[in-house]
mmCIF file of C-alpha atoms and ligand atoms in Angstrom:
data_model
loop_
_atom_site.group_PDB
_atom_site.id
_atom_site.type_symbol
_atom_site.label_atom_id
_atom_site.label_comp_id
_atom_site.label_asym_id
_atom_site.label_seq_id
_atom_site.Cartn_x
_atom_site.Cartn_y
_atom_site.Cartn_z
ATOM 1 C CA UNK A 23 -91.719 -32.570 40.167
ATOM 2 C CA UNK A 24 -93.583 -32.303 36.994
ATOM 3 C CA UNK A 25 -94.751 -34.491 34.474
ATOM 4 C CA UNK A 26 -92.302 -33.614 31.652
ATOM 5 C CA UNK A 27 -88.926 -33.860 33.969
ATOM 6 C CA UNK A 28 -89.480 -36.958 35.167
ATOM 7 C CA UNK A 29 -90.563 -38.272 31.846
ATOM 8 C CA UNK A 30 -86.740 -36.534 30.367
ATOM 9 C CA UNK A 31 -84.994 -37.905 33.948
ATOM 10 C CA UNK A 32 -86.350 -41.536 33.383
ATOM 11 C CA UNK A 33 -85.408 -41.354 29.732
ATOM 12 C CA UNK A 34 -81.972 -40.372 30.557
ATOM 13 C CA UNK A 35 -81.651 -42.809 33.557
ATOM 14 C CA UNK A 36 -82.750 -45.478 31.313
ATOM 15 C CA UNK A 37 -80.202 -44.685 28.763
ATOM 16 C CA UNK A 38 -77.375 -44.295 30.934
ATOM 17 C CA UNK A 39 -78.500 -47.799 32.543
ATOM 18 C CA UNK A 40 -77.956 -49.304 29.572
ATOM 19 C CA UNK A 41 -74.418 -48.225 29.318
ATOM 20 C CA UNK A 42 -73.860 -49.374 32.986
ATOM 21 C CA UNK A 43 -73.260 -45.479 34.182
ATOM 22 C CA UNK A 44 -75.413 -43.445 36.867
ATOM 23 C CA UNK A 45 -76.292 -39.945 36.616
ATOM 24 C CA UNK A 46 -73.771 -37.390 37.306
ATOM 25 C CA UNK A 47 -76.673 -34.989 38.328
ATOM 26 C CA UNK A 48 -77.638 -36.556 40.489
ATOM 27 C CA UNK A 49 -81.139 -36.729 38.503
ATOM 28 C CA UNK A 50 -81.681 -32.818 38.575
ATOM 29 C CA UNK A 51 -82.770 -31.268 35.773
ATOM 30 C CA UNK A 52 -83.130 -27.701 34.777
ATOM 31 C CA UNK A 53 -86.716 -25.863 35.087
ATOM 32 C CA UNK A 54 -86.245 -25.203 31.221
ATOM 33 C CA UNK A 55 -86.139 -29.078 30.430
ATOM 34 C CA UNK A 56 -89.866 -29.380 31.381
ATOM 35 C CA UNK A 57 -91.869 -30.302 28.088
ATOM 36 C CA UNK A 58 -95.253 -29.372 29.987
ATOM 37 C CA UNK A 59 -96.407 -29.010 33.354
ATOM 38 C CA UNK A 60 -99.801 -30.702 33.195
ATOM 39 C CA UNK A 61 -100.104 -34.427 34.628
ATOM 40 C CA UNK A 62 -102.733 -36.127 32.291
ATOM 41 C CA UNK A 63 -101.644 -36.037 28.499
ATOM 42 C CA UNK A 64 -105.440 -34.670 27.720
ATOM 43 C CA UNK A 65 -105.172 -31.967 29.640
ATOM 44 C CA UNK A 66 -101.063 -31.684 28.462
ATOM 45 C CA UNK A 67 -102.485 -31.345 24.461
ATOM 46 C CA UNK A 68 -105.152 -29.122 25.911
ATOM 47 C CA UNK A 69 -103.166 -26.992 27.413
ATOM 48 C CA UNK A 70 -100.946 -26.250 23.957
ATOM 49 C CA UNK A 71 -101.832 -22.712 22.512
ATOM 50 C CA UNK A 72 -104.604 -23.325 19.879
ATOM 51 C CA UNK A 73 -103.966 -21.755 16.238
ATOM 52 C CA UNK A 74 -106.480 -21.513 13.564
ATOM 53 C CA UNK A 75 -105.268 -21.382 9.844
ATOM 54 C CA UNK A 76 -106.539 -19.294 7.150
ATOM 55 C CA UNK A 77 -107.732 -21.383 3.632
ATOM 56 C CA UNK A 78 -106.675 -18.588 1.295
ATOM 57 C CA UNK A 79 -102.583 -18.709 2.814
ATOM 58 C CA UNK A 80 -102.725 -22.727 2.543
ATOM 59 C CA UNK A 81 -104.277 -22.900 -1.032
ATOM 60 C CA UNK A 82 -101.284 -20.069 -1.826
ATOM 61 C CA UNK A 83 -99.026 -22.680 -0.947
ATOM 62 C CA UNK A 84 -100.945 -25.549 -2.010
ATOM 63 C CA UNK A 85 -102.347 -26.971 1.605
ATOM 64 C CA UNK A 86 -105.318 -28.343 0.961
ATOM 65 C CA UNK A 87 -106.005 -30.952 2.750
ATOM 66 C CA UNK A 88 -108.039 -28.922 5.632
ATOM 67 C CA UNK A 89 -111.084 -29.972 4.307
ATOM 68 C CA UNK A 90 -112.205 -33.498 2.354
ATOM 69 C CA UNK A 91 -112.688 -32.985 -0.564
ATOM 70 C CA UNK A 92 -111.585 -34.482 -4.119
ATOM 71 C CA UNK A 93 -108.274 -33.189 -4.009
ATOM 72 C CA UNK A 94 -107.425 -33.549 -0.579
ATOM 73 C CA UNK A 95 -108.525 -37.656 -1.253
ATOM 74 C CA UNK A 96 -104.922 -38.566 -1.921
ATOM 75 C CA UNK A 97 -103.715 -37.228 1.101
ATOM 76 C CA UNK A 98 -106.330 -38.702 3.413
ATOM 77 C CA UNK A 99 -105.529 -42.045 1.179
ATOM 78 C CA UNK A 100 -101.699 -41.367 1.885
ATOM 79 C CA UNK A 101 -102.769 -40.347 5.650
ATOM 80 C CA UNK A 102 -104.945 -43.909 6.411
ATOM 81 C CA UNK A 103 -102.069 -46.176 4.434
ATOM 82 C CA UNK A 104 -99.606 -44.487 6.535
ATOM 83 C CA UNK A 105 -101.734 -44.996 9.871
ATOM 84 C CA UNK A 106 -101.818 -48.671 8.932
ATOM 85 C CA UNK A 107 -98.773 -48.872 8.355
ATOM 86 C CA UNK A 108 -97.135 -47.525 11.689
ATOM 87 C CA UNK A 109 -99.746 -49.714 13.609
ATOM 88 C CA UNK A 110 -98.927 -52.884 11.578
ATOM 89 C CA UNK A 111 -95.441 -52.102 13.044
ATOM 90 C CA UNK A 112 -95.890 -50.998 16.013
ATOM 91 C CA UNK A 113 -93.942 -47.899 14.803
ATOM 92 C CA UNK A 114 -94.470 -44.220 16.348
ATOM 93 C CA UNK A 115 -92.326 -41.959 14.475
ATOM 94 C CA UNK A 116 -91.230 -41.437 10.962
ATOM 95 C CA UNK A 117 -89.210 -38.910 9.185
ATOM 96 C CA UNK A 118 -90.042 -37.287 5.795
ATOM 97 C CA UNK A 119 -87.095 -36.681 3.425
ATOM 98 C CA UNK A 120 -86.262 -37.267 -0.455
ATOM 99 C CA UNK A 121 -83.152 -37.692 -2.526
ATOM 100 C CA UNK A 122 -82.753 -33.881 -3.327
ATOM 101 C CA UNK A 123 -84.320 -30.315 -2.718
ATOM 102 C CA UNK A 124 -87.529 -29.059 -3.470
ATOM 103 C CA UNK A 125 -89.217 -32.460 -4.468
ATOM 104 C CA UNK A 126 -92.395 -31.676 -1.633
ATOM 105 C CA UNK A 127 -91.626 -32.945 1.411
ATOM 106 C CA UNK A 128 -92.479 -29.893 3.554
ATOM 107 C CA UNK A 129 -95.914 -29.466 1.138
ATOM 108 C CA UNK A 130 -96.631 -32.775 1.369
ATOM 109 C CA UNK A 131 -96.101 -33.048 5.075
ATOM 110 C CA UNK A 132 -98.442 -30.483 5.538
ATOM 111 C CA UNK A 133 -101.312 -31.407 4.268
ATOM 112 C CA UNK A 134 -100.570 -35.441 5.794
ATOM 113 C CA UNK A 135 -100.829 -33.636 8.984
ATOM 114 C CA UNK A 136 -104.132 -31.317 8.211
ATOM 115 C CA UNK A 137 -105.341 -34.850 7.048
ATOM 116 C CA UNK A 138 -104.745 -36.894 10.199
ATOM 117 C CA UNK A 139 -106.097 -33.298 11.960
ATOM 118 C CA UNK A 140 -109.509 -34.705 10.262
ATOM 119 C CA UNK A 141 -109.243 -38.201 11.382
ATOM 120 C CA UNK A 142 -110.796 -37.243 15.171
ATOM 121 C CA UNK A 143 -109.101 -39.484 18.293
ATOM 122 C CA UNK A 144 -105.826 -39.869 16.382
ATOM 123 C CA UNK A 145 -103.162 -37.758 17.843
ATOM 124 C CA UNK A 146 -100.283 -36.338 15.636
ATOM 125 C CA UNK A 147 -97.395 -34.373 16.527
ATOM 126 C CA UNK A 148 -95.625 -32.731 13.560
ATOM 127 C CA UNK A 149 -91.956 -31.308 14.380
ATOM 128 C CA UNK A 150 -89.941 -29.056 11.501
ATOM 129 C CA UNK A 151 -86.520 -30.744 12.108
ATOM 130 C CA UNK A 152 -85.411 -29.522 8.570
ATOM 131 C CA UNK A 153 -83.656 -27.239 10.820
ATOM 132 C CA UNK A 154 -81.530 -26.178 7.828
ATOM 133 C CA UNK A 155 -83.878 -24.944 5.612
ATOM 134 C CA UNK A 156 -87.247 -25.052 7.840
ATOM 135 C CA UNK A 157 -90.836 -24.040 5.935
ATOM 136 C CA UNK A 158 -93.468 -25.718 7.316
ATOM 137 C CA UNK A 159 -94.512 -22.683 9.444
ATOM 138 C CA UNK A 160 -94.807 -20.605 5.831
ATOM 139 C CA UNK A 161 -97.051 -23.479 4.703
ATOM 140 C CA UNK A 162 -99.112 -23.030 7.660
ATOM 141 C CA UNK A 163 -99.269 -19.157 7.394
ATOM 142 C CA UNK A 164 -98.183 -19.454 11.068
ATOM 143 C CA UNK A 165 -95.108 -17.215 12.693
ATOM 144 C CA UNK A 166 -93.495 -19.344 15.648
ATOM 145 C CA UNK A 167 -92.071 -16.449 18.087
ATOM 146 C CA UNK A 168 -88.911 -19.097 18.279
ATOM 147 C CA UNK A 169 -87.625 -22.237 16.977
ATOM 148 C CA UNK A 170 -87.358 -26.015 17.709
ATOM 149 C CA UNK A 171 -83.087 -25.149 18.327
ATOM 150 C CA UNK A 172 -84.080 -23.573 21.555
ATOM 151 C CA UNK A 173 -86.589 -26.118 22.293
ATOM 152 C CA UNK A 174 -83.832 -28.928 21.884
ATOM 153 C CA UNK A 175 -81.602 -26.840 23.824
ATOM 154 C CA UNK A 176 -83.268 -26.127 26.887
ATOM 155 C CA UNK A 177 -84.401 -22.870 26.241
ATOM 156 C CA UNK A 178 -87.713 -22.665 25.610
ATOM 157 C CA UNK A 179 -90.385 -24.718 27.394
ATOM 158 C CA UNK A 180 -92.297 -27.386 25.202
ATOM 159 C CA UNK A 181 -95.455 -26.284 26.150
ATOM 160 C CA UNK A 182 -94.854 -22.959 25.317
ATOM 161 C CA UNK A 183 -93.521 -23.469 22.050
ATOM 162 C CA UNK A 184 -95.998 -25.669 20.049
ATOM 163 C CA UNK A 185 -99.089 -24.645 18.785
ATOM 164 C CA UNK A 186 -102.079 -26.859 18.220
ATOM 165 C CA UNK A 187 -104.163 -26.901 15.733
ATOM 166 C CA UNK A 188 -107.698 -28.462 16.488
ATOM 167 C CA UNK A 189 -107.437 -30.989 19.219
ATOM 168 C CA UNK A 190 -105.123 -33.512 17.620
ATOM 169 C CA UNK A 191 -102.508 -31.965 15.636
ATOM 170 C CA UNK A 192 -99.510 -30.035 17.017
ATOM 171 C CA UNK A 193 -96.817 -28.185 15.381
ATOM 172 C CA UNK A 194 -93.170 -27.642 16.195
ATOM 173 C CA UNK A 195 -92.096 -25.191 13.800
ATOM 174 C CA UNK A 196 -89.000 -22.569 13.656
ATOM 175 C CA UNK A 197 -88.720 -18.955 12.665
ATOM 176 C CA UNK A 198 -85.551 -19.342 11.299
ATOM 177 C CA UNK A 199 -82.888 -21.601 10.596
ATOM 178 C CA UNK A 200 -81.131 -23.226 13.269
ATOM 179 C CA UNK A 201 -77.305 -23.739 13.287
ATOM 180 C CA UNK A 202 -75.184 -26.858 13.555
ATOM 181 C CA UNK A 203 -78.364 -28.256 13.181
ATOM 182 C CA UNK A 204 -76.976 -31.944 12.586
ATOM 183 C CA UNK A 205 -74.892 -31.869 16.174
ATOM 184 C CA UNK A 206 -78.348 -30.910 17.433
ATOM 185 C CA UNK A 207 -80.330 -33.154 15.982
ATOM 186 C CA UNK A 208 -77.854 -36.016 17.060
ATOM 187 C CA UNK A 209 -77.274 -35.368 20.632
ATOM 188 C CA UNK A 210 -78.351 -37.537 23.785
ATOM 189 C CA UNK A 211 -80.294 -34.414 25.205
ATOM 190 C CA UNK A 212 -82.611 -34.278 21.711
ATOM 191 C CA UNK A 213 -83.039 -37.943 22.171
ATOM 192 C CA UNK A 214 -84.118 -37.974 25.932
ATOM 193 C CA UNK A 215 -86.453 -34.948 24.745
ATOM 194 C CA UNK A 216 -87.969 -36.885 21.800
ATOM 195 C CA UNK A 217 -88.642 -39.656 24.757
ATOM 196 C CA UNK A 218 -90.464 -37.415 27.889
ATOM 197 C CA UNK A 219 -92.641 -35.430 24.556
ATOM 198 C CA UNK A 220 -93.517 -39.381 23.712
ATOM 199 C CA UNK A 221 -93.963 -39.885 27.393
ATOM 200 C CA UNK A 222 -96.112 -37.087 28.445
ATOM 201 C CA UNK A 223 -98.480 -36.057 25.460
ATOM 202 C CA UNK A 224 -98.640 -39.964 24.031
ATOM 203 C CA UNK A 225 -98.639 -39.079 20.140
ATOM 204 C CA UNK A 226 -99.828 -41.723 17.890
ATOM 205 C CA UNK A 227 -97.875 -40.680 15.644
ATOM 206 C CA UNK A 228 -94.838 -38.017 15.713
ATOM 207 C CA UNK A 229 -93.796 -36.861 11.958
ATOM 208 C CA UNK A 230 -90.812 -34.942 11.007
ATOM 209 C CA UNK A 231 -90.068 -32.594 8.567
ATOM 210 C CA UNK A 232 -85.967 -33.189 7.669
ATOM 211 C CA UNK A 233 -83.674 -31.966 5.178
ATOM 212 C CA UNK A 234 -83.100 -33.760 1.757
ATOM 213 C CA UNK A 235 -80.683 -37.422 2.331
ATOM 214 C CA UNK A 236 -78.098 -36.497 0.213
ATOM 215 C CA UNK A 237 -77.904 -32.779 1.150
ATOM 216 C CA UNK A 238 -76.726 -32.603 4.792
ATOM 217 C CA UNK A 239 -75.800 -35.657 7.114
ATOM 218 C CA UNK A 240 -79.009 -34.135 9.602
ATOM 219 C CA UNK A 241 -81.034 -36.850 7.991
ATOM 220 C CA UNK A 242 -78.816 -39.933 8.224
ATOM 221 C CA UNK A 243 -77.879 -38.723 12.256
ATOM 222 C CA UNK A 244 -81.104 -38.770 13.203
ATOM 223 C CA UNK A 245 -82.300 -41.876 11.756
ATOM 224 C CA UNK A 246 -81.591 -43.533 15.055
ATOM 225 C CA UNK A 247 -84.024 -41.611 16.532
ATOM 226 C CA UNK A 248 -87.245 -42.729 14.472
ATOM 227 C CA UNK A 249 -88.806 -46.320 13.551
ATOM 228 C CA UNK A 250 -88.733 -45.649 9.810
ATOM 229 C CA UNK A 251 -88.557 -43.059 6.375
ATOM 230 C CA UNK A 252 -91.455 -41.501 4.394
ATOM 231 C CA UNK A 253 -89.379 -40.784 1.171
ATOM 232 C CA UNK A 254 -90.755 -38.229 -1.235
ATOM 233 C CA UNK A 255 -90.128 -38.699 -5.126
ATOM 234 C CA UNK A 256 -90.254 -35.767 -7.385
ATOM 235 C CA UNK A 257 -91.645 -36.698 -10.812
ATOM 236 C CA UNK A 258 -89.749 -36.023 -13.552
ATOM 237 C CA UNK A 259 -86.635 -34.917 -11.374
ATOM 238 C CA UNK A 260 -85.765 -37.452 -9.084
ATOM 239 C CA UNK A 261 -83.759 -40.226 -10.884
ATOM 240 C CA UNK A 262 -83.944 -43.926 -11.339
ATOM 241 C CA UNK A 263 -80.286 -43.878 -10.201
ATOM 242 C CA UNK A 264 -80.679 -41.504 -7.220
ATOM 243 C CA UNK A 265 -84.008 -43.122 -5.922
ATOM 244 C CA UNK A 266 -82.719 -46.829 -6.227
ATOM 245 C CA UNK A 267 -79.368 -45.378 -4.202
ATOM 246 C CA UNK A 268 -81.092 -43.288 -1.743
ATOM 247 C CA UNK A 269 -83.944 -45.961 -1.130
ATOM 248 C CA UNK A 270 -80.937 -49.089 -0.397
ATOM 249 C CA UNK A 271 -79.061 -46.430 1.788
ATOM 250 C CA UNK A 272 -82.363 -45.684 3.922
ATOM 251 C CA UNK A 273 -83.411 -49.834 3.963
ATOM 252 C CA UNK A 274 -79.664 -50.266 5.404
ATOM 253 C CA UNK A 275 -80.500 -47.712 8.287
ATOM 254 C CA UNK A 276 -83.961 -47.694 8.894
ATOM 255 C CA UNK A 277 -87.507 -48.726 7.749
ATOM 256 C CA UNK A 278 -88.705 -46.777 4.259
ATOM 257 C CA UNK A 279 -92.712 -47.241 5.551
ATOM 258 C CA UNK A 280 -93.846 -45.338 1.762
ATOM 259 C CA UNK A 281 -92.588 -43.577 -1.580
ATOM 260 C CA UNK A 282 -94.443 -41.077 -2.785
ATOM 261 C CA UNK A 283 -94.275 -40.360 -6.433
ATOM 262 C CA UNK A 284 -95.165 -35.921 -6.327
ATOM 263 C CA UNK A 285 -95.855 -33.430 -8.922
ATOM 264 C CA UNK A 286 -96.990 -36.600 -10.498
ATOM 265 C CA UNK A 287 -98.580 -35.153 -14.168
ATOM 266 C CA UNK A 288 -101.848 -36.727 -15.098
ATOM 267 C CA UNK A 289 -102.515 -36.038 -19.079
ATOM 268 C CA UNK A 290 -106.386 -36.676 -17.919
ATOM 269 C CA UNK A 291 -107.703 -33.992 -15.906
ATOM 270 C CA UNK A 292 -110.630 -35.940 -14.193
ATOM 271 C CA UNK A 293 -108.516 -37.975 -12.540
ATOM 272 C CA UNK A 294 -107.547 -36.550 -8.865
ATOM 273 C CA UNK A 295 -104.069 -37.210 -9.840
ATOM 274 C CA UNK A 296 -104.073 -33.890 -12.293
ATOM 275 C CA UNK A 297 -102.990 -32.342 -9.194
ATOM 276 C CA UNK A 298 -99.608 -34.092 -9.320
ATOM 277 C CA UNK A 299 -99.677 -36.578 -6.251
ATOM 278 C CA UNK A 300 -99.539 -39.931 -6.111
ATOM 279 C CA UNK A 301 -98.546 -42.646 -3.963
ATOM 280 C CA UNK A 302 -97.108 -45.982 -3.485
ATOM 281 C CA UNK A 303 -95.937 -48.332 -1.485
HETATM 282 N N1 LIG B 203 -97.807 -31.898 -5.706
HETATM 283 C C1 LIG B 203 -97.244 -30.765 -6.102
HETATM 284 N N2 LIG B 203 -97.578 -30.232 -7.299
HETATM 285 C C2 LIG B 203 -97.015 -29.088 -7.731
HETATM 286 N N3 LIG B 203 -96.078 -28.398 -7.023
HETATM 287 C C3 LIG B 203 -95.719 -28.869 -5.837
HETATM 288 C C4 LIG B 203 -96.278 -30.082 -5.296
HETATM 289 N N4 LIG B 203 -95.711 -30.307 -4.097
HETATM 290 C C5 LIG B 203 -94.855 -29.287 -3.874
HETATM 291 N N5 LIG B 203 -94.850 -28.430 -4.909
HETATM 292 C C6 LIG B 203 -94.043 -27.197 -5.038
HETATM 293 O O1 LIG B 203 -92.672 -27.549 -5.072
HETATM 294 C C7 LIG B 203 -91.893 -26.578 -4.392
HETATM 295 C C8 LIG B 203 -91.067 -27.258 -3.296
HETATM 296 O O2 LIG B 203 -91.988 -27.773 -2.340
HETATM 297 P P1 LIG B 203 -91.560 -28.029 -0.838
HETATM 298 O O3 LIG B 203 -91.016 -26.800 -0.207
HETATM 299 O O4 LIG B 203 -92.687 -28.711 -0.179
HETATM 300 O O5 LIG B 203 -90.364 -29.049 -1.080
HETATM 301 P P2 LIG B 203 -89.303 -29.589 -0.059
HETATM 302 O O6 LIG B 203 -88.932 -30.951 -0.523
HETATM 303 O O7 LIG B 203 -89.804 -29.461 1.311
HETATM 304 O O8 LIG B 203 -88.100 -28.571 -0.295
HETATM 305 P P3 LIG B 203 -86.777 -28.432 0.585
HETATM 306 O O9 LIG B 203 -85.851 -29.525 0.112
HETATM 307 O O10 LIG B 203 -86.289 -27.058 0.259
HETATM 308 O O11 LIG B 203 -87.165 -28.597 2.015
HETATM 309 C C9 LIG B 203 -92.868 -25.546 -3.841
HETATM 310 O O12 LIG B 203 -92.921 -24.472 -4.735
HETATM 311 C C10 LIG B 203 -94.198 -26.305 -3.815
HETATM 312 O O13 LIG B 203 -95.315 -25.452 -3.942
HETATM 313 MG MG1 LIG B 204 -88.963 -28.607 2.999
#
């Protein structure tokens, strides 16, 4: 039996244990569960299909963070707090959201991950669960033949779905939007996935691109699944009232590891910050 199925069979056995049942399948699962078919997890990121990505469509959409460089420094400083952070915890994955739309999750997400793609032995897994209103494969300049709904569902093998960029970033992205994405997002199967992909390919960190808190209840159903919240602030847009709301809703639920104060304006234009990002924890 491969890797992948006996990594999603021991993560549903375990959670059925816990609620004192066995499993009705008799712990078969379906060919289309497998998450990858290789047996080491170097050879499993190995085996993902490689992507390149083209500067000119990142800068469009303001990915910049492919190289080092001075404005990609608050990203790799927001990359290495965030590392530290998770390890201090022990924590593996964390979700990326803010109070409303359009305050930069998806852009910031994307260059965090090109970021820890330059930090070498550090493995990151970056999933678009905003399945609502999904992006991060514009960002990219990358066109996913399918989505992470089929993944979660069964129909379409792991493996064959993400795409790896260098040899320690991977992307789950979608081509579309998925429906009842919340149902999806809060089901048993997702969460026995979310445990063989943790299993198999060993992540050091797994981040996840997710719908604004207040917009859709995707966020708050999946919190369960994750150790803690990146929450993204938009300057000048985002509230006292809304953050301060948002932020004690998330601390009730979960972990908020970082803030991060975006399209931040800087009056002087030698500091890095001119580029509207900042940070803080
Ligand atoms: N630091 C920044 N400075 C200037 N503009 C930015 C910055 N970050 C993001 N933007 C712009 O803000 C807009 C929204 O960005 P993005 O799509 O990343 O937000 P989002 O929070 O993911 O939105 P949604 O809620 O729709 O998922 C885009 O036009 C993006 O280019
Ligand atoms: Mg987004």
């Amino acid at each position: 039996m491969e890797k992948l199925q006996i990594a999603i069979e021991k993560a549903r056995a375990s959670r059925l244990a816990q609620r004192g049942q066995t499993d009705a399948t008799g712990g078969q699962t379906s060919p289309e569960e497998a998450v990858s078919r290789h047996r080491d997890q170097g050879d499993a990121w190995a085996a993902l299909r490689e992507v390149s990505l083209q500067p000119k469509t990142l800068e469009k959409s303001r990915v910049i963070a492919y190289h080092s460089g001075a404005l990609s420094t608050y990203y790799d400083i927001l990359r290495t707090r965030l590392r530290d952070e998770v390890k201090r915890r022990g924590f593996r994955r964390i979700a990326v959201t803010s109070t409303g739309p359009g305050a930069g999750k998806s852009t910031t997400l994307a260059n965090l991950s090109l970021s820890f793609g330059r930090m070498p032995l550090y493995r990151t897994m970056v999933l678009d669960f905003d399945l609502r209103r999904p992006s991060l494969h514009r960002l990219l300049g990358l066109e996913p033949k399918s989505d992470m709904g089929a993944v979660l569902r069964g129909e379409v093998p792991f493996d064959e779905h993400i795409l790896r960029y260098g040899e320690n970033v991977a992307f789950g992205l979608n081509a579309a939007p998925v429906p009842q994405s919340s149902e999806l997002l809060q089901s048993e199967r997702t969460h026995d996935f979310l445990s063989a992909v943790d299993d198999v390919y060993h992540p050091d960190l797994t981040l996840f691109d997710m719908p604004p808190f207040l917009a859709a209840d995707d966020t708050q159903g999946f919190l369960s699944s994750i150790d803690g919240v990146l929450l993204v602030v938009e300057s000048g847009k985002t509230t006292r009232q809304q953050l301060d709301s948002v932020e004690q809703k998330l601390s009730e639920l979960t972990t908020v590891v970082g803030v991060v104060l975006n399209k931040c304006p800087f009056p002087d234009e030698s500091d890095a910050g001119s580029y509207g990002y900042e940070y803080g924890y």
